[in-house]
Amino acid sequence: MISIGSWTAFALVSLGMVCSPGPNMIYLVSRSITQGRLAGVISLFGIVLGFLVYIVLTMLGLSALFLAVPYIYEAVKWAGAAYLLWLAWKAVKPGGASVFEPQTLPVERPRKLFLMGFMTSLLNPKIAVLYVSLLPQFENPARGSLLQQGAVLGFTQLLVSFTVNFLIVLAASKVASWFGTRPTWLKVQRWLMATILSGLAVRLAFDRRP
């Protein structure tokens, strides 16, 4: 079973990534402000389904594939490290618009809200990087089944993300207003996230799987 230290570290990484601006947060804030909290919650359940897809793929295929074909892991590892560095640069580059400026979205029916949330999550590159590149770093074959470790880590990320995003849906208008009037905090947050992402990229680049 996964160690408490690795579990805690992964939970903190998951918290840092879900708190950083991204497609899921932009969509939930915009949808909740435009159409109300219920629409935001329905969209959130679609996003959670996207997380579940990545969890299942990670549990049933990705870890085993990495162990069986090390070259695939190496390719994913370097691609993931490069993408993390790109995310870090994107967070601090000059002229970037604040993601807390919500977009005006058309009113949609519940079924479409769920589907749009699902697709937003499934096509979110941050989530892909988290599951494909970062999650294997916290697994240790010496501590037992990678399937079980992947399940624990995956559902930890799901719980952290659901909790944070649910709170964002409930307080969407206040969150957007608070961040929108505090440019200094936004700048600090961007540089902090860029530092974390860069550190993870370096760790990933030098990671060696047994």
mmCIF file with all atom_site columns, N, CA and C in Angstrom, residues 10 13 17 54 58 62-63 66 72-84 125-139 200-201 203-205 207 209:
data_model
loop_
_atom_site.group_PDB
_atom_site.id
_atom_site.type_symbol
_atom_site.label_atom_id
_atom_site.label_alt_id
_atom_site.label_comp_id
_atom_site.label_asym_id
_atom_site.label_entity_id
_atom_site.label_seq_id
_atom_site.pdbx_PDB_ins_code
_atom_site.Cartn_x
_atom_site.Cartn_y
_atom_site.Cartn_z
_atom_site.occupancy
_atom_site.B_iso_or_equiv
_atom_site.pdbx_formal_charge
_atom_site.auth_seq_id
_atom_site.auth_comp_id
_atom_site.auth_asym_id
_atom_site.auth_atom_id
_atom_site.pdbx_PDB_model_num
ATOM 1   N N  . PHE A 1 10  ? 1.041   13.705 -2.674  1.00 0.00 ? 10  PHE A N  1
ATOM 2   C CA . PHE A 1 10  ? 0.180   13.709 -3.855  1.00 0.00 ? 10  PHE A CA 1
ATOM 3   C C  . PHE A 1 10  ? -1.080  14.530 -3.618  1.00 0.00 ? 10  PHE A C  1
ATOM 4   N N  . VAL A 1 13  ? -0.134  18.110 -4.031  1.00 0.00 ? 13  VAL A N  1
ATOM 5   C CA . VAL A 1 13  ? 0.043   18.436 -5.450  1.00 0.00 ? 13  VAL A CA 1
ATOM 6   C C  . VAL A 1 13  ? -1.324  18.578 -6.128  1.00 0.00 ? 13  VAL A C  1
ATOM 7   N N  . MET A 1 17  ? -2.825  21.950 -7.925  1.00 0.00 ? 17  MET A N  1
ATOM 8   C CA . MET A 1 17  ? -3.226  21.997 -9.324  1.00 0.00 ? 17  MET A CA 1
ATOM 9   C C  . MET A 1 17  ? -4.687  22.390 -9.484  1.00 0.00 ? 17  MET A C  1
ATOM 10  N N  . TYR A 1 54  ? -10.021 8.917  -16.398 1.00 0.00 ? 54  TYR A N  1
ATOM 11  C CA . TYR A 1 54  ? -8.570  8.897  -16.245 1.00 0.00 ? 54  TYR A CA 1
ATOM 12  C C  . TYR A 1 54  ? -8.135  7.929  -15.148 1.00 0.00 ? 54  TYR A C  1
ATOM 13  N N  . THR A 1 58  ? -5.718  4.765  -15.803 1.00 0.00 ? 58  THR A N  1
ATOM 14  C CA . THR A 1 58  ? -4.477  4.664  -15.042 1.00 0.00 ? 58  THR A CA 1
ATOM 15  C C  . THR A 1 58  ? -4.391  3.336  -14.308 1.00 0.00 ? 58  THR A C  1
ATOM 16  N N  . LEU A 1 62  ? -2.215  2.142  -17.834 1.00 0.00 ? 62  LEU A N  1
ATOM 17  C CA . LEU A 1 62  ? -1.032  2.973  -17.997 1.00 0.00 ? 62  LEU A CA 1
ATOM 18  C C  . LEU A 1 62  ? 0.160   2.476  -17.178 1.00 0.00 ? 62  LEU A C  1
ATOM 19  N N  . SER A 1 63  ? -0.060  2.140  -15.898 1.00 0.00 ? 63  SER A N  1
ATOM 20  C CA . SER A 1 63  ? 1.053   1.712  -15.054 1.00 0.00 ? 63  SER A CA 1
ATOM 21  C C  . SER A 1 63  ? 1.663   0.417  -15.572 1.00 0.00 ? 63  SER A C  1
ATOM 22  N N  . PHE A 1 66  ? 3.657   1.111  -18.703 1.00 0.00 ? 66  PHE A N  1
ATOM 23  C CA . PHE A 1 66  ? 4.945   1.736  -18.406 1.00 0.00 ? 66  PHE A CA 1
ATOM 24  C C  . PHE A 1 66  ? 5.976   0.708  -17.937 1.00 0.00 ? 66  PHE A C  1
ATOM 25  N N  . ILE A 1 72  ? 8.046   3.717  -23.559 1.00 0.00 ? 72  ILE A N  1
ATOM 26  C CA . ILE A 1 72  ? 6.816   4.504  -23.585 1.00 0.00 ? 72  ILE A CA 1
ATOM 27  C C  . ILE A 1 72  ? 6.772   5.436  -22.389 1.00 0.00 ? 72  ILE A C  1
ATOM 28  N N  . TYR A 1 73  ? 7.182   4.905  -21.227 1.00 0.00 ? 73  TYR A N  1
ATOM 29  C CA . TYR A 1 73  ? 7.216   5.766  -20.038 1.00 0.00 ? 73  TYR A CA 1
ATOM 30  C C  . TYR A 1 73  ? 8.201   6.913  -20.231 1.00 0.00 ? 73  TYR A C  1
ATOM 31  N N  . GLU A 1 74  ? 9.359   6.626  -20.826 1.00 0.00 ? 74  GLU A N  1
ATOM 32  C CA . GLU A 1 74  ? 10.349  7.679  -21.053 1.00 0.00 ? 74  GLU A CA 1
ATOM 33  C C  . GLU A 1 74  ? 9.788   8.774  -21.955 1.00 0.00 ? 74  GLU A C  1
ATOM 34  N N  . ALA A 1 75  ? 9.077   8.360  -23.010 1.00 0.00 ? 75  ALA A N  1
ATOM 35  C CA . ALA A 1 75  ? 8.496   9.339  -23.928 1.00 0.00 ? 75  ALA A CA 1
ATOM 36  C C  . ALA A 1 75  ? 7.451   10.192 -23.219 1.00 0.00 ? 75  ALA A C  1
ATOM 37  N N  . VAL A 1 76  ? 6.578   9.535  -22.445 1.00 0.00 ? 76  VAL A N  1
ATOM 38  C CA . VAL A 1 76  ? 5.552   10.275 -21.713 1.00 0.00 ? 76  VAL A CA 1
ATOM 39  C C  . VAL A 1 76  ? 6.193   11.179 -20.663 1.00 0.00 ? 76  VAL A C  1
ATOM 40  N N  . LYS A 1 77  ? 7.247   10.671 -20.020 1.00 0.00 ? 77  LYS A N  1
ATOM 41  C CA . LYS A 1 77  ? 7.923   11.435 -18.974 1.00 0.00 ? 77  LYS A CA 1
ATOM 42  C C  . LYS A 1 77  ? 8.477   12.744 -19.516 1.00 0.00 ? 77  LYS A C  1
ATOM 43  N N  . TRP A 1 78  ? 9.200   12.687 -20.634 1.00 0.00 ? 78  TRP A N  1
ATOM 44  C CA . TRP A 1 78  ? 9.795   13.912 -21.182 1.00 0.00 ? 78  TRP A CA 1
ATOM 45  C C  . TRP A 1 78  ? 8.743   14.838 -21.766 1.00 0.00 ? 78  TRP A C  1
ATOM 46  N N  . ALA A 1 79  ? 7.703   14.246 -22.372 1.00 0.00 ? 79  ALA A N  1
ATOM 47  C CA . ALA A 1 79  ? 6.615   15.084 -22.881 1.00 0.00 ? 79  ALA A CA 1
ATOM 48  C C  . ALA A 1 79  ? 5.899   15.778 -21.722 1.00 0.00 ? 79  ALA A C  1
ATOM 49  N N  . GLY A 1 80  ? 5.698   15.050 -20.628 1.00 0.00 ? 80  GLY A N  1
ATOM 50  C CA . GLY A 1 80  ? 5.057   15.634 -19.458 1.00 0.00 ? 80  GLY A CA 1
ATOM 51  C C  . GLY A 1 80  ? 5.894   16.733 -18.835 1.00 0.00 ? 80  GLY A C  1
ATOM 52  N N  . ALA A 1 81  ? 7.213   16.506 -18.735 1.00 0.00 ? 81  ALA A N  1
ATOM 53  C CA . ALA A 1 81  ? 8.099   17.520 -18.171 1.00 0.00 ? 81  ALA A CA 1
ATOM 54  C C  . ALA A 1 81  ? 8.081   18.787 -19.021 1.00 0.00 ? 81  ALA A C  1
ATOM 55  N N  . ALA A 1 82  ? 8.112   18.613 -20.344 1.00 0.00 ? 82  ALA A N  1
ATOM 56  C CA . ALA A 1 82  ? 8.070   19.772 -21.237 1.00 0.00 ? 82  ALA A CA 1
ATOM 57  C C  . ALA A 1 82  ? 6.750   20.527 -21.092 1.00 0.00 ? 82  ALA A C  1
ATOM 58  N N  . TYR A 1 83  ? 5.656   19.775 -20.955 1.00 0.00 ? 83  TYR A N  1
ATOM 59  C CA . TYR A 1 83  ? 4.355   20.432 -20.826 1.00 0.00 ? 83  TYR A CA 1
ATOM 60  C C  . TYR A 1 83  ? 4.230   21.167 -19.502 1.00 0.00 ? 83  TYR A C  1
ATOM 61  N N  . LEU A 1 84  ? 4.772   20.604 -18.435 1.00 0.00 ? 84  LEU A N  1
ATOM 62  C CA . LEU A 1 84  ? 4.747   21.278 -17.136 1.00 0.00 ? 84  LEU A CA 1
ATOM 63  C C  . LEU A 1 84  ? 5.518   22.594 -17.203 1.00 0.00 ? 84  LEU A C  1
ATOM 64  N N  . PRO A 1 125 ? -5.716  19.498 -20.382 1.00 0.00 ? 125 PRO A N  1
ATOM 65  C CA . PRO A 1 125 ? -4.335  18.982 -20.383 1.00 0.00 ? 125 PRO A CA 1
ATOM 66  C C  . PRO A 1 125 ? -3.735  18.874 -18.988 1.00 0.00 ? 125 PRO A C  1
ATOM 67  N N  . LYS A 1 126 ? -4.169  19.714 -18.047 1.00 0.00 ? 126 LYS A N  1
ATOM 68  C CA . LYS A 1 126 ? -3.655  19.622 -16.678 1.00 0.00 ? 126 LYS A CA 1
ATOM 69  C C  . LYS A 1 126 ? -3.985  18.268 -16.056 1.00 0.00 ? 126 LYS A C  1
ATOM 70  N N  . ILE A 1 127 ? -5.209  17.791 -16.282 1.00 0.00 ? 127 ILE A N  1
ATOM 71  C CA . ILE A 1 127 ? -5.616  16.513 -15.720 1.00 0.00 ? 127 ILE A CA 1
ATOM 72  C C  . ILE A 1 127 ? -4.866  15.365 -16.389 1.00 0.00 ? 127 ILE A C  1
ATOM 73  N N  . ALA A 1 128 ? -4.679  15.485 -17.712 1.00 0.00 ? 128 ALA A N  1
ATOM 74  C CA . ALA A 1 128 ? -3.918  14.457 -18.417 1.00 0.00 ? 128 ALA A CA 1
ATOM 75  C C  . ALA A 1 128 ? -2.499  14.357 -17.882 1.00 0.00 ? 128 ALA A C  1
ATOM 76  N N  . VAL A 1 129 ? -1.858  15.496 -17.660 1.00 0.00 ? 129 VAL A N  1
ATOM 77  C CA . VAL A 1 129 ? -0.506  15.501 -17.110 1.00 0.00 ? 129 VAL A CA 1
ATOM 78  C C  . VAL A 1 129 ? -0.489  14.904 -15.711 1.00 0.00 ? 129 VAL A C  1
ATOM 79  N N  . LEU A 1 130 ? -1.482  15.249 -14.902 1.00 0.00 ? 130 LEU A N  1
ATOM 80  C CA . LEU A 1 130 ? -1.540  14.759 -13.523 1.00 0.00 ? 130 LEU A CA 1
ATOM 81  C C  . LEU A 1 130 ? -1.583  13.238 -13.491 1.00 0.00 ? 130 LEU A C  1
ATOM 82  N N  . TYR A 1 131 ? -2.422  12.643 -14.310 1.00 0.00 ? 131 TYR A N  1
ATOM 83  C CA . TYR A 1 131 ? -2.599  11.195 -14.266 1.00 0.00 ? 131 TYR A CA 1
ATOM 84  C C  . TYR A 1 131 ? -1.517  10.442 -15.050 1.00 0.00 ? 131 TYR A C  1
ATOM 85  N N  . VAL A 1 132 ? -1.146  10.957 -16.196 1.00 0.00 ? 132 VAL A N  1
ATOM 86  C CA . VAL A 1 132 ? -0.212  10.225 -17.049 1.00 0.00 ? 132 VAL A CA 1
ATOM 87  C C  . VAL A 1 132 ? 1.238   10.408 -16.598 1.00 0.00 ? 132 VAL A C  1
ATOM 88  N N  . SER A 1 133 ? 1.602   11.608 -16.161 1.00 0.00 ? 133 SER A N  1
ATOM 89  C CA . SER A 1 133 ? 2.999   11.891 -15.849 1.00 0.00 ? 133 SER A CA 1
ATOM 90  C C  . SER A 1 133 ? 3.297   11.980 -14.360 1.00 0.00 ? 133 SER A C  1
ATOM 91  N N  . LEU A 1 134 ? 2.420   12.601 -13.594 1.00 0.00 ? 134 LEU A N  1
ATOM 92  C CA . LEU A 1 134 ? 2.728   12.842 -12.181 1.00 0.00 ? 134 LEU A CA 1
ATOM 93  C C  . LEU A 1 134 ? 2.355   11.678 -11.281 1.00 0.00 ? 134 LEU A C  1
ATOM 94  N N  . LEU A 1 135 ? 1.193   11.083 -11.483 1.00 0.00 ? 135 LEU A N  1
ATOM 95  C CA . LEU A 1 135 ? 0.737   10.030 -10.584 1.00 0.00 ? 135 LEU A CA 1
ATOM 96  C C  . LEU A 1 135 ? 1.728   8.868  -10.465 1.00 0.00 ? 135 LEU A C  1
ATOM 97  N N  . PRO A 1 136 ? 2.342   8.397  -11.566 1.00 0.00 ? 136 PRO A N  1
ATOM 98  C CA . PRO A 1 136 ? 3.293   7.293  -11.421 1.00 0.00 ? 136 PRO A CA 1
ATOM 99  C C  . PRO A 1 136 ? 4.495   7.619  -10.533 1.00 0.00 ? 136 PRO A C  1
ATOM 100 N N  . GLN A 1 137 ? 4.825   8.897  -10.371 1.00 0.00 ? 137 GLN A N  1
ATOM 101 C CA . GLN A 1 137 ? 5.946   9.253  -9.511  1.00 0.00 ? 137 GLN A CA 1
ATOM 102 C C  . GLN A 1 137 ? 5.682   8.911  -8.050  1.00 0.00 ? 137 GLN A C  1
ATOM 103 N N  . PHE A 1 138 ? 4.423   8.835  -7.662  1.00 0.00 ? 138 PHE A N  1
ATOM 104 C CA . PHE A 1 138 ? 4.071   8.587  -6.269  1.00 0.00 ? 138 PHE A CA 1
ATOM 105 C C  . PHE A 1 138 ? 3.762   7.109  -6.002  1.00 0.00 ? 138 PHE A C  1
ATOM 106 N N  . GLU A 1 139 ? 3.870   6.289  -7.030  1.00 0.00 ? 139 GLU A N  1
ATOM 107 C CA . GLU A 1 139 ? 3.676   4.854  -6.866  1.00 0.00 ? 139 GLU A CA 1
ATOM 108 C C  . GLU A 1 139 ? 5.028   4.179  -6.658  1.00 0.00 ? 139 GLU A C  1
ATOM 109 N N  . LEU A 1 200 ? 8.193   20.250 -10.281 1.00 0.00 ? 200 LEU A N  1
ATOM 110 C CA . LEU A 1 200 ? 7.666   18.950 -10.672 1.00 0.00 ? 200 LEU A CA 1
ATOM 111 C C  . LEU A 1 200 ? 8.233   18.496 -12.017 1.00 0.00 ? 200 LEU A C  1
ATOM 112 N N  . ALA A 1 201 ? 8.437   19.438 -12.925 1.00 0.00 ? 201 ALA A N  1
ATOM 113 C CA . ALA A 1 201 ? 9.011   19.105 -14.234 1.00 0.00 ? 201 ALA A CA 1
ATOM 114 C C  . ALA A 1 201 ? 10.434  18.571 -14.087 1.00 0.00 ? 201 ALA A C  1
ATOM 115 N N  . ARG A 1 203 ? 11.741  17.214 -11.348 1.00 0.00 ? 203 ARG A N  1
ATOM 116 C CA . ARG A 1 203 ? 11.667  15.906 -10.689 1.00 0.00 ? 203 ARG A CA 1
ATOM 117 C C  . ARG A 1 203 ? 11.260  14.826 -11.673 1.00 0.00 ? 203 ARG A C  1
ATOM 118 N N  . LEU A 1 204 ? 10.282  15.139 -12.515 1.00 0.00 ? 204 LEU A N  1
ATOM 119 C CA . LEU A 1 204 ? 9.814   14.171 -13.500 1.00 0.00 ? 204 LEU A CA 1
ATOM 120 C C  . LEU A 1 204 ? 10.910  13.830 -14.497 1.00 0.00 ? 204 LEU A C  1
ATOM 121 N N  . ALA A 1 205 ? 11.661  14.838 -14.942 1.00 0.00 ? 205 ALA A N  1
ATOM 122 C CA . ALA A 1 205 ? 12.702  14.598 -15.936 1.00 0.00 ? 205 ALA A CA 1
ATOM 123 C C  . ALA A 1 205 ? 13.800  13.666 -15.424 1.00 0.00 ? 205 ALA A C  1
ATOM 124 N N  . ASP A 1 207 ? 13.326  11.395 -12.988 1.00 0.00 ? 207 ASP A N  1
ATOM 125 C CA . ASP A 1 207 ? 12.748  10.221 -12.344 1.00 0.00 ? 207 ASP A CA 1
ATOM 126 C C  . ASP A 1 207 ? 13.230  8.956  -13.051 1.00 0.00 ? 207 ASP A C  1
ATOM 127 N N  . ARG A 1 209 ? 12.246  4.905  -13.190 1.00 0.00 ? 209 ARG A N  1
ATOM 128 C CA . ARG A 1 209 ? 11.348  3.848  -12.754 1.00 0.00 ? 209 ARG A CA 1
ATOM 129 C C  . ARG A 1 209 ? 12.140  2.564  -12.557 1.00 0.00 ? 209 ARG A C  1
#
